[in-house]
Amino acid sequence: MTVSELNFFSPDFDRLINDLDLLGSWRWDFTTETQVWSNGLFRLLGLNRRTTKPHYGSFASLIHPEDRAALATASEIRHGVALPNARIRIIRPDGTIRTLDSRTEIRWTPDGRPRMADGVVIDITNPHALARAHLIERRHRGALFTHSGFLYTPISLDMKFDFPPEAALAFGRSLEEINADATVRIIPEDRTMFIEHAIQQHQAGSMFQVMAKVHLPRHGPQPFRILSVPVRDERGVIVGRAGLSYRSDMGSPPIVGTLRDGLEQGVRAHHLRAARAMLGWSMTTLAQASGLSLSTVKRLEEDAGPQGHRSHHSAIAALRRSGIRFLAMDDSTIAIAKA
């Protein structure tokens, strides 16, 4: 697992691996010269938070000598120079060695000066610990489905589904059967329409949302809303999909994790321009609110950058904090509202 793959799981998964001392984060504000570490980072590095002052240099000093070139120095970070992703080993004070996947992001002032640096690291030394956390996350998704009827389903690039075991009980099919063909739960009268629409949108790399009746053994055919969105990496390349299924009479489910990332990546330049206009913002205002440079905002509003890049999500987060809502419509277009 890499830090980038954390996006494919829910916030609860982030909290879980943080509790297991597998996740840590840090922030360095260049304006105030303050640095903050999460409790998880202290534990992951084997440092005492009561006696250790958060400082990028303290983190860098623990890096294995052979790996130091992979991570930016404190001076480089301060000047806005950093590779976004790195895999490094650290030597903790007790002598144990841990392997970390690291992500660093620089935030900028509108005039292009580095304003802040954020970092996230995940301990990938023990794959069994991550696998256990993944299993717990899967059980959590199953419990959520049992309780509320909201079914979140990761979908790999080769269209392999990952339904929780509870879905098999609900649909009256074996887990292997619905993972191999997710359409078997849809009644035959709706299945052909669904497959044709899904194939068309998958080939186009687009989001799709449809209504279809799903057979539930205890209740018969029930109307379900089924949503599938492509998920891209920072280069804008599709790396998988996120699926959501729920009974249409159950109300709107929370949009979190990978699903929200995928929906946000469907927001294009004209959506950003329209949202900014609804707030009466200039591009400079959006740059200030999102911590991006003015040149980055200009690129986003010209569709010149990849949709999966973190700057794209930062701009959307700033708009959302100010009341903008991006809504997926039944015809798979995106509408913009102001709360």
Coordinates of N, CA and C in Angstrom, one line a residue, residues 99-318:
T99 N 10.0 0.9 7.2 CA 9.9 1.3 5.8 C 8.7 2.2 5.7
L100 N 8.8 3.4 5.2 CA 7.7 4.3 5.1 C 7.4 4.7 3.6
D101 N 6.2 4.9 3.3 CA 5.8 5.5 2.1 C 5.4 7.0 2.4
S102 N 6.0 7.9 1.8 CA 5.8 9.3 2.2 C 5.3 10.2 1.0
R103 N 4.4 11.1 1.4 CA 3.9 12.1 0.4 C 4.1 13.5 1.0
T104 N 4.6 14.4 0.2 CA 4.8 15.8 0.6 C 4.1 16.7 -0.4
E105 N 3.4 17.7 0.2 CA 2.7 18.7 -0.7 C 3.1 20.1 -0.3
I106 N 3.4 20.9 -1.2 CA 3.7 22.3 -0.9 C 2.5 23.1 -1.3
R107 N 2.1 24.1 -0.4 CA 1.0 25.0 -0.7 C 1.6 26.4 -0.9
W108 N 1.0 27.2 -1.8 CA 1.6 28.4 -2.3 C 0.7 29.6 -2.0
T109 N 1.4 30.8 -2.0 CA 0.6 32.0 -1.9 C 0.2 32.4 -3.4
P110 N -0.8 33.2 -3.6 CA -1.2 33.6 -4.9 C -0.1 34.1 -5.8
D111 N 0.9 34.7 -5.2 CA 2.0 35.3 -6.0 C 3.2 34.2 -6.3
G112 N 2.9 33.0 -5.9 CA 3.8 31.9 -6.2 C 4.9 31.6 -5.2
R113 N 4.8 32.1 -4.0 CA 5.8 31.8 -2.9 C 5.3 30.6 -2.1
P114 N 6.2 29.7 -1.6 CA 5.8 28.6 -0.8 C 5.2 29.1 0.5
R115 N 4.1 28.7 0.9 CA 3.4 29.1 2.1 C 3.4 28.1 3.2
M116 N 3.3 26.8 2.8 CA 3.1 25.7 3.8 C 3.5 24.4 3.2
A117 N 3.9 23.5 4.0 CA 4.2 22.1 3.5 C 3.4 21.1 4.4
D118 N 2.8 20.2 3.7 CA 2.1 19.1 4.4 C 2.7 17.8 4.1
G119 N 2.8 16.9 5.0 CA 3.3 15.6 4.8 C 2.5 14.5 5.4
V120 N 2.5 13.3 4.8 CA 1.8 12.1 5.3 C 2.7 10.9 5.1
V121 N 2.9 10.1 6.1 CA 3.7 8.9 5.9 C 2.9 7.7 6.4
I122 N 3.1 6.5 5.8 CA 2.4 5.3 6.2 C 3.5 4.2 6.3
D123 N 3.4 3.5 7.4 CA 4.4 2.4 7.7 C 4.0 1.2 6.9
I124 N 4.8 0.8 5.9 CA 4.5 -0.4 5.1 C 5.5 -1.6 5.4
T125 N 6.1 -1.5 6.6 CA 7.1 -2.5 7.0 C 6.4 -3.9 7.1
N126 N 5.2 -3.9 7.8 CA 4.5 -5.1 8.0 C 3.3 -5.2 7.2
P127 N 3.3 -5.9 6.0 CA 2.1 -5.9 5.2 C 0.9 -6.6 5.9
H128 N 1.2 -7.5 6.8 CA 0.1 -8.2 7.5 C -0.7 -7.3 8.4
A129 N -0.1 -6.3 9.0 CA -0.8 -5.3 9.8 C -1.7 -4.5 8.9
L130 N -1.3 -4.1 7.7 CA -2.1 -3.4 6.8 C -3.3 -4.3 6.3
A131 N -2.9 -5.6 6.0 CA -4.0 -6.5 5.6 C -5.1 -6.7 6.6
R132 N -4.6 -6.7 7.9 CA -5.6 -6.8 9.0 C -6.5 -5.6 9.0
A133 N -5.9 -4.4 8.9 CA -6.7 -3.2 8.9 C -7.6 -3.2 7.7
H134 N -7.2 -3.7 6.6 CA -8.1 -3.7 5.4 C -9.3 -4.6 5.7
L135 N -9.0 -5.8 6.3 CA -10.1 -6.7 6.7 C -11.1 -6.0 7.6
I136 N -10.6 -5.3 8.6 CA -11.5 -4.6 9.5 C -12.3 -3.5 8.8
E137 N -11.7 -2.8 7.8 CA -12.4 -1.8 7.0 C -13.5 -2.5 6.2
R138 N -13.2 -3.7 5.6 CA -14.2 -4.4 4.8 C -15.4 -4.8 5.7
R139 N -15.1 -5.2 6.9 CA -16.2 -5.6 7.9 C -17.0 -4.4 8.2
H140 N -16.3 -3.2 8.3 CA -17.0 -2.0 8.6 C -18.0 -1.6 7.5
R141 N -17.5 -1.8 6.2 CA -18.4 -1.5 5.1 C -19.6 -2.5 5.1
G142 N -19.4 -3.7 5.5 CA -20.4 -4.7 5.6 C -21.5 -4.3 6.6
A143 N -21.0 -3.9 7.8 CA -21.9 -3.5 8.9 C -22.7 -2.2 8.5
L144 N -22.0 -1.3 7.8 CA -22.7 -0.1 7.3 C -23.9 -0.5 6.3
F145 N -23.6 -1.5 5.5 CA -24.6 -1.9 4.5 C -25.8 -2.6 5.3
T146 N -25.4 -3.4 6.2 CA -26.5 -4.1 7.0 C -27.4 -3.1 7.8
H147 N -26.7 -2.1 8.3 CA -27.5 -1.1 9.1 C -28.3 -0.1 8.3
S148 N -27.7 0.4 7.2 CA -28.3 1.5 6.5 C -28.7 1.2 5.0
G149 N -28.1 0.1 4.5 CA -28.4 -0.2 3.1 C -27.5 0.5 2.1
F150 N -26.5 1.2 2.6 CA -25.5 1.9 1.7 C -24.3 1.0 1.5
L151 N -24.1 0.6 0.2 CA -23.0 -0.3 -0.1 C -21.9 0.4 -0.9
Y152 N -20.8 0.6 -0.3 CA -19.6 1.2 -1.0 C -18.7 0.0 -1.5
T153 N -18.4 0.1 -2.8 CA -17.6 -1.1 -3.3 C -16.4 -0.6 -4.2
P154 N -15.2 -0.9 -3.7 CA -14.0 -0.6 -4.6 C -14.1 -1.5 -5.8
I155 N -13.6 -0.9 -6.9 CA -13.6 -1.7 -8.2 C -12.2 -1.5 -8.8
S156 N -11.5 -2.6 -9.1 CA -10.2 -2.4 -9.6 C -10.2 -2.1 -11.1
L157 N -9.0 -1.8 -11.6 CA -8.9 -1.3 -13.0 C -9.4 -2.4 -14.0
D158 N -9.2 -3.7 -13.6 CA -9.7 -4.8 -14.4 C -11.1 -5.2 -14.1
M159 N -11.8 -4.3 -13.4 CA -13.2 -4.5 -13.1 C -13.5 -5.7 -12.1
K160 N -12.6 -5.9 -11.2 CA -12.9 -6.8 -10.1 C -13.5 -6.1 -8.9
F161 N -14.6 -6.6 -8.4 CA -15.3 -5.9 -7.3 C -14.9 -6.5 -6.0
D162 N -15.2 -5.8 -4.9 CA -14.8 -6.2 -3.6 C -16.0 -6.0 -2.7
F163 N -17.0 -6.8 -2.9 CA -18.2 -6.7 -2.0 C -18.0 -7.3 -0.6
P164 N -18.5 -6.7 0.4 CA -18.4 -7.3 1.7 C -19.3 -8.6 1.8
P165 N -19.0 -9.5 2.7 CA -19.8 -10.7 2.8 C -21.3 -10.5 3.0
E166 N -21.6 -9.4 3.7 CA -23.0 -9.1 4.0 C -23.8 -8.9 2.8
A167 N -23.2 -8.5 1.7 CA -23.9 -8.3 0.4 C -24.4 -9.6 -0.1
A168 N -23.6 -10.6 0.1 CA -24.1 -11.9 -0.4 C -25.4 -12.4 0.3
L169 N -25.5 -12.2 1.6 CA -26.7 -12.5 2.3 C -27.9 -11.7 1.8
A170 N -27.6 -10.4 1.6 CA -28.7 -9.5 1.2 C -29.2 -9.8 -0.2
F171 N -28.3 -10.2 -1.1 CA -28.8 -10.4 -2.5 C -29.1 -11.9 -2.8
G172 N -28.8 -12.7 -1.8 CA -29.1 -14.2 -2.1 C -28.2 -14.8 -3.1
R173 N -27.0 -14.3 -3.2 CA -26.0 -14.9 -4.1 C -24.7 -15.1 -3.4
S174 N -23.9 -16.0 -3.9 CA -22.6 -16.2 -3.2 C -21.7 -15.0 -3.5
L175 N -20.8 -14.8 -2.5 CA -19.8 -13.6 -2.7 C -19.0 -13.8 -3.9
E176 N -18.6 -15.0 -4.3 CA -17.8 -15.2 -5.5 C -18.6 -14.8 -6.7
E177 N -19.9 -15.1 -6.7 CA -20.8 -14.8 -7.8 C -21.0 -13.3 -8.1
I178 N -21.3 -12.6 -7.0 CA -21.5 -11.2 -7.2 C -20.2 -10.4 -7.4
N179 N -19.1 -10.9 -6.9 CA -17.8 -10.3 -7.2 C -17.4 -10.5 -8.6
A180 N -17.8 -11.7 -9.2 CA -17.4 -12.0 -10.6 C -18.3 -11.2 -11.6
D181 N -19.6 -11.0 -11.2 CA -20.5 -10.3 -12.0 C -21.5 -9.6 -11.2
A182 N -21.3 -8.3 -11.0 CA -22.1 -7.4 -10.1 C -23.5 -7.3 -10.6
T183 N -23.8 -7.6 -11.9 CA -25.1 -7.4 -12.5 C -26.1 -8.5 -12.1
V184 N -25.6 -9.6 -11.5 CA -26.5 -10.7 -11.3 C -27.5 -10.4 -10.2
R185 N -27.3 -9.3 -9.5 CA -28.3 -8.9 -8.4 C -29.4 -8.1 -9.1
I186 N -29.2 -7.6 -10.3 CA -30.2 -6.8 -11.0 C -31.2 -7.7 -11.7
I187 N -32.5 -7.4 -11.6 CA -33.6 -8.2 -12.2 C -33.3 -8.3 -13.7
P188 N -33.7 -9.4 -14.4 CA -33.4 -9.5 -15.8 C -34.0 -8.4 -16.7
E189 N -35.1 -7.9 -16.3 CA -35.8 -6.8 -17.1 C -34.9 -5.6 -17.2
D190 N -34.1 -5.3 -16.1 CA -33.3 -4.1 -16.1 C -31.9 -4.3 -16.4
R191 N -31.5 -5.6 -16.5 CA -30.1 -5.9 -16.6 C -29.4 -5.5 -17.9
T192 N -30.1 -5.8 -19.0 CA -29.6 -5.4 -20.3 C -29.3 -4.0 -20.4
M193 N -30.3 -3.2 -20.0 CA -30.2 -1.7 -20.1 C -29.0 -1.3 -19.2
F194 N -28.9 -1.8 -18.0 CA -27.8 -1.5 -17.1 C -26.4 -1.8 -17.8
I195 N -26.3 -3.0 -18.3 CA -25.0 -3.4 -18.9 C -24.6 -2.5 -20.0
E196 N -25.5 -2.2 -20.9 CA -25.2 -1.4 -22.1 C -24.8 0.0 -21.6
H197 N -25.5 0.6 -20.7 CA -25.1 1.9 -20.2 C -23.7 1.8 -19.5
A198 N -23.5 0.8 -18.7 CA -22.3 0.7 -17.9 C -21.1 0.6 -18.9
I199 N -21.2 -0.3 -19.9 CA -20.1 -0.5 -20.9 C -19.8 0.8 -21.6
Q200 N -20.8 1.5 -22.0 CA -20.6 2.8 -22.7 C -19.9 3.8 -21.8
Q201 N -20.3 3.9 -20.6 CA -19.6 4.9 -19.7 C -18.2 4.5 -19.3
H202 N -18.1 3.2 -19.1 CA -16.7 2.7 -18.7 C -15.7 2.9 -19.8
Q203 N -16.1 2.7 -21.1 CA -15.3 2.9 -22.2 C -14.9 4.3 -22.4
A204 N -15.9 5.2 -22.0 CA -15.6 6.7 -22.1 C -14.9 7.2 -20.9
G205 N -14.7 6.4 -19.9 CA -14.0 6.8 -18.7 C -14.8 7.8 -17.9
S206 N -16.2 7.7 -17.9 CA -17.1 8.6 -17.4 C -17.8 8.0 -16.1
M207 N -18.4 8.9 -15.3 CA -19.2 8.5 -14.3 C -20.6 8.1 -14.8
F208 N -21.2 7.1 -14.1 CA -22.6 6.9 -14.5 C -23.4 6.6 -13.3
Q209 N -24.7 6.9 -13.4 CA -25.6 6.8 -12.3 C -27.0 6.3 -12.9
V210 N -27.5 5.2 -12.4 CA -28.7 4.7 -13.0 C -29.6 4.1 -11.9
M211 N -30.9 4.0 -12.2 CA -31.9 3.4 -11.4 C -32.2 2.0 -11.9
A212 N -32.1 1.0 -11.1 CA -32.4 -0.3 -11.5 C -33.0 -1.1 -10.3
K213 N -33.8 -2.1 -10.6 CA -34.4 -2.9 -9.6 C -33.5 -4.1 -9.3
V214 N -33.2 -4.2 -8.0 CA -32.4 -5.3 -7.5 C -33.2 -6.3 -6.7
H215 N -33.0 -7.6 -6.9 CA -33.8 -8.6 -6.2 C -33.2 -8.9 -4.8
L216 N -34.0 -8.7 -3.8 CA -33.7 -9.0 -2.4 C -34.6 -10.2 -2.0
P217 N -34.0 -11.3 -1.6 CA -34.7 -12.5 -1.3 C -35.9 -12.3 -0.4
R218 N -35.8 -11.4 0.6 CA -36.9 -11.2 1.6 C -37.9 -10.2 1.1
H219 N -37.6 -9.4 0.1 CA -38.5 -8.3 -0.2 C -38.8 -8.2 -1.7
G220 N -38.2 -9.1 -2.5 CA -38.5 -9.1 -3.9 C -37.7 -7.9 -4.6
P221 N -38.1 -7.5 -5.9 CA -37.4 -6.4 -6.6 C -37.6 -5.1 -5.8
Q222 N -36.5 -4.4 -5.6 CA -36.5 -3.1 -5.0 C -35.7 -2.1 -5.8
P223 N -36.2 -0.8 -5.9 CA -35.5 0.2 -6.7 C -34.2 0.6 -6.0
F224 N -33.1 0.4 -6.7 CA -31.8 0.8 -6.2 C -31.2 1.9 -7.1
R225 N -30.5 2.8 -6.5 CA -29.7 3.8 -7.3 C -28.2 3.3 -7.3
I226 N -27.6 3.1 -8.5 CA -26.3 2.6 -8.6 C -25.4 3.6 -9.2
L227 N -24.3 3.9 -8.5 CA -23.4 5.0 -9.0 C -22.0 4.4 -9.1
S228 N -21.3 4.7 -10.2 CA -19.9 4.3 -10.4 C -19.1 5.4 -11.0
V229 N -18.0 5.7 -10.3 CA -17.2 6.9 -10.8 C -15.7 6.4 -11.0
P230 N -15.1 6.9 -12.0 CA -13.7 6.6 -12.2 C -12.8 7.3 -11.2
V231 N -11.7 6.7 -10.8 CA -10.8 7.4 -9.8 C -9.4 7.5 -10.5
R232 N -8.9 8.7 -10.5 CA -7.6 8.9 -11.2 C -6.5 9.2 -10.2
D233 N -5.2 8.9 -10.7 CA -4.1 9.3 -9.8 C -3.7 10.7 -10.2
E234 N -2.6 11.2 -9.6 CA -2.2 12.6 -9.8 C -1.8 12.9 -11.2
R235 N -1.6 11.9 -12.1 CA -1.3 12.2 -13.5 C -2.6 12.3 -14.3
G236 N -3.8 12.0 -13.6 CA -5.0 12.0 -14.3 C -5.4 10.7 -15.0
V237 N -4.6 9.6 -14.7 CA -4.8 8.3 -15.3 C -5.8 7.5 -14.4
I238 N -6.8 6.9 -15.0 CA -7.7 6.1 -14.2 C -7.1 4.9 -13.6
V239 N -7.2 4.7 -12.3 CA -6.6 3.6 -11.6 C -7.6 2.6 -11.0
G240 N -8.9 2.9 -11.2 CA -9.9 2.1 -10.6 C -11.2 2.8 -10.6
R241 N -12.2 2.3 -10.0 CA -13.5 2.9 -9.8 C -14.0 2.7 -8.4
A242 N -14.9 3.6 -8.0 CA -15.6 3.5 -6.8 C -17.1 3.4 -7.0
G243 N -17.7 2.4 -6.4 CA -19.1 2.1 -6.6 C -20.0 2.4 -5.4
L244 N -21.2 2.8 -5.6 CA -22.1 3.0 -4.5 C -23.5 2.5 -4.9
S245 N -24.1 1.6 -4.1 CA -25.5 1.1 -4.4 C -26.3 1.3 -3.1
Y246 N -27.5 1.8 -3.3 CA -28.4 2.0 -2.2 C -29.9 2.0 -2.6
R247 N -30.8 1.6 -1.8 CA -32.2 1.7 -2.1 C -32.6 3.1 -2.2
S248 N -33.3 3.5 -3.3 CA -33.6 4.9 -3.5 C -34.5 5.5 -2.5
D249 N -35.2 4.6 -1.7 CA -36.1 5.2 -0.6 C -35.4 5.3 0.7
M250 N -34.1 5.1 0.7 CA -33.3 5.2 2.0 C -32.7 6.6 2.2
G251 N -32.9 7.6 1.3 CA -32.3 8.9 1.5 C -30.9 8.9 0.9
S252 N -30.3 10.0 1.0 CA -28.9 10.2 0.4 C -27.8 9.7 1.3
P253 N -26.9 8.9 0.8 CA -25.8 8.4 1.7 C -24.7 9.4 1.8
P254 N -23.9 9.3 2.8 CA -22.7 10.2 2.9 C -21.7 9.9 1.8
I255 N -21.1 10.9 1.2 CA -20.2 10.7 0.1 C -18.8 10.9 0.7
V256 N -18.0 9.9 0.8 CA -16.7 9.9 1.5 C -15.6 9.2 0.7
G257 N -14.4 9.4 1.1 CA -13.3 8.6 0.6 C -13.1 8.6 -0.9
T258 N -12.9 7.4 -1.4 CA -12.6 7.4 -2.9 C -13.7 7.8 -3.7
L259 N -14.9 7.6 -3.2 CA -16.1 8.0 -4.0 C -16.2 9.5 -4.2
R260 N -15.9 10.2 -3.1 CA -15.9 11.7 -3.2 C -14.7 12.1 -4.1
D261 N -13.6 11.5 -4.0 CA -12.4 11.8 -4.8 C -12.8 11.7 -6.3
G262 N -13.5 10.5 -6.6 CA -13.8 10.3 -8.0 C -14.9 11.3 -8.5
L263 N -15.8 11.6 -7.7 CA -16.8 12.6 -8.1 C -16.2 14.0 -8.3
E264 N -15.3 14.4 -7.4 CA -14.6 15.6 -7.5 C -13.8 15.7 -8.8
Q265 N -13.2 14.6 -9.2 CA -12.4 14.5 -10.4 C -13.2 14.7 -11.6
G266 N -14.5 14.5 -11.5 CA -15.4 14.8 -12.6 C -15.8 16.3 -12.8
V267 N -15.4 17.1 -11.8 CA -15.6 18.5 -11.9 C -14.5 19.1 -12.9
R268 N -15.0 19.8 -13.9 CA -14.1 20.3 -14.9 C -13.9 21.8 -14.7
A269 N -13.1 22.4 -15.7 CA -12.8 23.8 -15.6 C -14.0 24.7 -15.6
H270 N -15.0 24.4 -16.5 CA -16.2 25.2 -16.5 C -17.0 25.2 -15.2
H271 N -16.9 24.0 -14.5 CA -17.6 24.0 -13.2 C -16.9 24.9 -12.2
L272 N -15.6 24.9 -12.2 CA -14.8 25.7 -11.3 C -15.1 27.2 -11.6
R273 N -15.1 27.6 -12.8 CA -15.4 29.0 -13.2 C -16.8 29.4 -12.7
A274 N -17.8 28.5 -13.0 CA -19.1 28.8 -12.6 C -19.3 28.9 -11.1
A275 N -18.6 28.0 -10.3 CA -18.7 28.0 -8.9 C -18.1 29.2 -8.3
R276 N -17.0 29.6 -8.9 CA -16.3 30.9 -8.4 C -17.2 32.1 -8.7
A277 N -17.9 32.1 -9.8 CA -18.7 33.2 -10.2 C -19.9 33.3 -9.2
M278 N -20.4 32.1 -8.8 CA -21.6 32.1 -7.9 C -21.2 32.7 -6.5
L279 N -19.9 32.6 -6.2 CA -19.5 33.2 -4.9 C -19.0 34.7 -5.1
G280 N -18.9 35.1 -6.4 CA -18.4 36.4 -6.6 C -16.9 36.5 -6.4
W281 N -16.2 35.4 -6.5 CA -14.7 35.4 -6.3 C -13.9 35.7 -7.5
S282 N -12.8 36.3 -7.3 CA -11.8 36.4 -8.4 C -10.9 35.1 -8.3
M283 N -10.1 34.9 -9.3 CA -9.1 33.8 -9.3 C -8.2 34.0 -8.1
T284 N -7.8 35.2 -7.8 CA -6.9 35.5 -6.7 C -7.6 35.0 -5.4
T285 N -8.9 35.3 -5.2 CA -9.6 34.9 -4.0 C -9.6 33.4 -3.9
L286 N -9.8 32.7 -5.0 CA -9.8 31.2 -4.9 C -8.4 30.7 -4.6
A287 N -7.4 31.4 -5.1 CA -6.0 31.0 -4.8 C -5.7 31.1 -3.3
Q288 N -6.1 32.2 -2.7 CA -5.9 32.5 -1.3 C -6.7 31.5 -0.5
A289 N -7.9 31.2 -0.8 CA -8.8 30.3 0.0 C -8.3 28.8 -0.1
S290 N -7.6 28.4 -1.2 CA -7.2 27.0 -1.4 C -5.7 26.8 -1.1
G291 N -5.0 27.9 -0.9 CA -3.5 27.7 -0.7 C -2.8 27.4 -1.9
L292 N -3.3 27.7 -3.1 CA -2.7 27.4 -4.4 C -2.1 28.7 -4.9
S293 N -1.2 28.6 -5.8 CA -0.7 29.8 -6.5 C -1.7 30.3 -7.6
L294 N -1.7 31.5 -7.9 CA -2.6 32.0 -8.9 C -2.4 31.3 -10.3
S295 N -1.1 31.0 -10.6 CA -0.9 30.3 -11.9 C -1.5 28.9 -11.9
T296 N -1.5 28.3 -10.7 CA -2.1 26.9 -10.6 C -3.6 27.0 -10.8
V297 N -4.3 28.0 -10.2 CA -5.7 28.2 -10.4 C -6.0 28.5 -11.9
K298 N -5.2 29.3 -12.5 CA -5.4 29.6 -13.9 C -5.3 28.3 -14.7
R299 N -4.4 27.4 -14.4 CA -4.3 26.1 -15.1 C -5.5 25.3 -14.9
L300 N -6.0 25.2 -13.7 CA -7.2 24.4 -13.4 C -8.4 24.9 -14.1
E301 N -8.5 26.3 -14.3 CA -9.7 26.8 -15.0 C -9.5 26.8 -16.5
E302 N -8.4 26.3 -16.9 CA -8.2 26.1 -18.4 C -8.1 24.6 -18.7
D303 N -8.4 23.8 -17.7 CA -8.3 22.3 -17.9 C -6.9 21.9 -18.3
A304 N -5.9 22.6 -17.8 CA -4.5 22.3 -18.3 C -3.8 21.4 -17.3
G305 N -4.5 21.0 -16.2 CA -3.8 20.1 -15.3 C -4.6 18.8 -15.1
P306 N -4.0 17.8 -14.7 CA -4.7 16.5 -14.5 C -5.8 16.6 -13.4
Q307 N -6.9 15.9 -13.7 CA -8.0 16.0 -12.7 C -7.7 15.3 -11.4
G308 N -6.8 14.4 -11.4 CA -6.5 13.7 -10.1 C -5.5 14.4 -9.2
H309 N -4.9 15.5 -9.7 CA -3.9 16.2 -8.9 C -4.5 16.8 -7.7
R310 N -3.7 16.9 -6.6 CA -4.2 17.4 -5.3 C -4.6 18.8 -5.4
S311 N -4.0 19.6 -6.3 CA -4.5 21.0 -6.4 C -5.9 21.1 -6.8
H312 N -6.3 20.2 -7.7 CA -7.7 20.1 -8.1 C -8.7 19.9 -6.9
H313 N -8.3 19.0 -6.1 CA -9.1 18.7 -4.9 C -9.1 19.9 -3.9
S314 N -7.9 20.6 -3.8 CA -7.8 21.7 -2.9 C -8.7 22.8 -3.3
A315 N -8.8 23.1 -4.6 CA -9.6 24.2 -5.1 C -11.1 23.8 -4.8
I316 N -11.5 22.6 -5.0 CA -12.9 22.2 -4.7 C -13.2 22.2 -3.2
A317 N -12.2 21.9 -2.4 CA -12.4 21.9 -0.9 C -12.7 23.4 -0.5
A318 N -11.9 24.3 -1.1 CA -12.1 25.7 -0.7 C -13.5 26.2 -1.1

